[in-house]
Short mmCIF file of C-alpha atoms in Angstrom, two decimals:
data_model
loop_
_atom_site.label_atom_id
_atom_site.label_comp_id
_atom_site.label_asym_id
_atom_site.label_seq_id
_atom_site.Cartn_x
_atom_site.Cartn_y
_atom_site.Cartn_z
CA GLN A 1 0.03 0.00 0.05
CA VAL A 2 1.24 3.51 -0.90
CA GLN A 3 0.07 6.63 0.78
CA LEU A 4 0.35 9.91 -1.14
CA VAL A 5 0.07 13.33 0.57
CA GLU A 6 -0.15 16.51 -1.54
CA SER A 7 0.74 19.92 -0.43
CA GLY A 8 1.47 23.38 -1.78
CA GLY A 9 -2.01 24.46 -2.94
CA GLY A 10 -3.49 27.81 -2.10
CA LEU A 11 -4.92 31.07 -3.47
CA VAL A 12 -2.89 32.92 -6.10
CA GLN A 13 -3.58 35.76 -8.47
CA ALA A 14 -3.67 35.10 -12.22
CA GLY A 15 -0.24 35.10 -13.68
CA GLY A 16 1.30 33.75 -10.47
CA SER A 17 2.98 30.52 -9.69
CA LEU A 18 2.70 27.61 -7.27
CA ARG A 19 4.62 24.47 -6.62
CA LEU A 20 2.73 21.36 -5.62
CA SER A 21 4.46 18.50 -3.82
CA CYS A 22 3.39 14.94 -3.33
CA ALA A 23 5.18 12.82 -0.81
CA ALA A 24 4.89 9.07 -1.07
CA SER A 25 5.29 6.42 1.58
CA GLY A 26 7.14 3.14 0.95
CA ARG A 27 10.43 1.99 -0.54
CA THR A 28 9.22 1.44 -4.08
CA PHE A 29 8.51 5.03 -5.09
CA ARG A 30 11.19 4.80 -7.77
CA THR A 31 9.20 2.08 -9.60
CA TYR A 32 5.94 4.16 -9.94
CA THR A 33 4.97 6.34 -12.76
CA MET A 34 3.55 9.41 -11.13
CA GLY A 35 0.70 11.58 -12.31
CA TRP A 36 -1.09 14.76 -11.50
CA PHE A 37 -4.74 15.14 -12.18
CA ARG A 38 -7.28 17.91 -11.37
CA GLN A 39 -10.95 18.23 -10.83
CA ALA A 40 -13.02 21.34 -10.93
CA PRO A 41 -16.51 21.47 -9.42
CA GLU A 42 -19.03 19.60 -11.62
CA LYS A 43 -16.33 18.53 -13.99
CA GLU A 44 -14.64 15.22 -14.62
CA ARG A 45 -11.22 14.47 -13.24
CA GLU A 46 -8.64 15.37 -16.00
CA PHE A 47 -4.96 14.55 -16.65
CA VAL A 48 -2.47 17.25 -16.06
CA ALA A 49 0.91 15.75 -16.16
CA ALA A 50 2.88 12.56 -15.62
CA ILE A 51 6.40 11.34 -15.31
CA GLY A 52 7.70 7.81 -15.94
CA TRP A 53 9.56 5.67 -13.39
CA TRP A 54 12.45 4.54 -15.52
CA SER A 55 15.84 6.33 -15.87
CA GLY A 56 15.27 9.38 -17.99
CA GLY A 57 11.61 8.82 -17.67
CA ARG A 58 9.32 10.37 -20.21
CA THR A 59 6.97 13.19 -19.24
CA ASP A 60 3.67 14.07 -20.68
CA TYR A 61 1.37 17.01 -20.28
CA ALA A 62 -2.15 17.99 -21.10
CA ASP A 63 -2.26 20.48 -23.99
CA SER A 64 -3.83 23.04 -21.66
CA VAL A 65 -0.75 23.21 -19.43
CA LYS A 66 2.12 22.61 -21.83
CA GLY A 67 4.77 25.34 -21.53
CA ARG A 68 3.41 26.47 -18.16
CA PHE A 69 3.60 23.45 -15.86
CA THR A 70 6.61 21.22 -15.24
CA ILE A 71 6.49 17.81 -13.48
CA SER A 72 9.63 16.47 -11.74
CA ARG A 73 10.50 13.80 -9.28
CA ASP A 74 13.14 13.24 -6.57
CA ASN A 75 13.38 9.53 -5.83
CA GLY A 76 15.66 10.17 -2.87
CA LYS A 77 12.86 12.17 -1.23
CA ASN A 78 10.02 10.04 -2.53
CA THR A 79 8.43 13.16 -3.85
CA VAL A 80 6.91 14.33 -7.07
CA TYR A 81 6.46 18.04 -7.87
CA LEU A 82 4.33 20.06 -10.16
CA GLN A 83 5.69 23.61 -10.78
CA MET A 84 2.80 25.73 -12.18
CA ASN A 85 3.51 29.02 -13.72
CA SER A 86 1.34 31.64 -15.54
CA LEU A 87 -1.70 30.42 -13.74
CA THR A 88 -5.12 31.35 -14.99
CA PRO A 89 -8.58 31.08 -13.37
CA GLU A 90 -9.17 28.06 -15.68
CA ASP A 91 -6.52 26.27 -13.53
CA THR A 92 -8.66 26.43 -10.48
CA ALA A 93 -9.37 22.87 -9.26
CA ARG A 94 -8.44 20.35 -6.71
CA TYR A 95 -5.20 18.74 -7.71
CA TYR A 96 -4.60 15.02 -7.08
CA CYS A 97 -1.32 13.08 -7.11
CA ALA A 98 -1.50 9.43 -8.30
CA ALA A 99 0.84 6.44 -8.63
CA ASP A 100 0.78 3.78 -11.31
CA ASN A 101 2.64 0.71 -10.08
CA ALA A 102 2.36 -1.39 -13.36
CA GLN A 103 6.13 -0.93 -13.96
CA GLU A 104 5.51 -0.63 -17.66
CA LEU A 105 7.28 1.77 -19.91
CA ARG A 106 4.28 3.92 -20.28
CA VAL A 107 2.97 7.30 -19.11
CA ALA A 108 -0.74 6.84 -18.83
CA ILE A 109 -3.18 9.80 -19.13
CA SER A 110 -6.25 7.88 -18.05
CA PRO A 111 -7.00 7.99 -14.29
CA HIS A 112 -8.03 4.37 -14.46
CA ALA A 113 -4.38 3.38 -14.98
CA TYR A 114 -3.38 4.74 -11.60
CA ASP A 115 -3.57 2.56 -8.52
CA TYR A 116 -3.05 4.97 -5.64
CA TRP A 117 -4.35 8.47 -5.05
CA GLY A 118 -3.80 11.26 -2.59
CA GLN A 119 -6.59 13.37 -1.04
CA GLY A 120 -5.75 16.30 -3.12
CA THR A 121 -4.81 20.02 -2.64
CA GLN A 122 -6.95 22.96 -3.60
CA VAL A 123 -5.60 25.46 -6.09
CA THR A 124 -7.60 28.64 -6.56
CA VAL A 125 -6.63 31.30 -9.14
CA SER A 126 -8.22 34.66 -8.88
CA SER A 127 -8.64 36.96 -11.83
#
């Protein structure tokens, strides 16, 4: 079992930045592909970014965040990060960290591919 705890959310003005962190328990973090998803009220959970577990692991981003968000990981700290720049009100949502333990060379964008989820952290961007 893996526990994921997100932090770093908050209220920020449009154009600002936030860095989300997701700390994972357990010794096998380095074997998980990690993803970030978000969900706004009355909307479905949507893919934001993901990073593969393998050396030089691939990253993938939703078109809506490309060039503004950066995902990274520190296996020594069992932590994955999401640096968010140039935030807009449309980025307002609850952000969730997720882990895919399939150990396949893939970076999944479907939430169904992920096995473990955190409780989320709220990001609110004011105009």
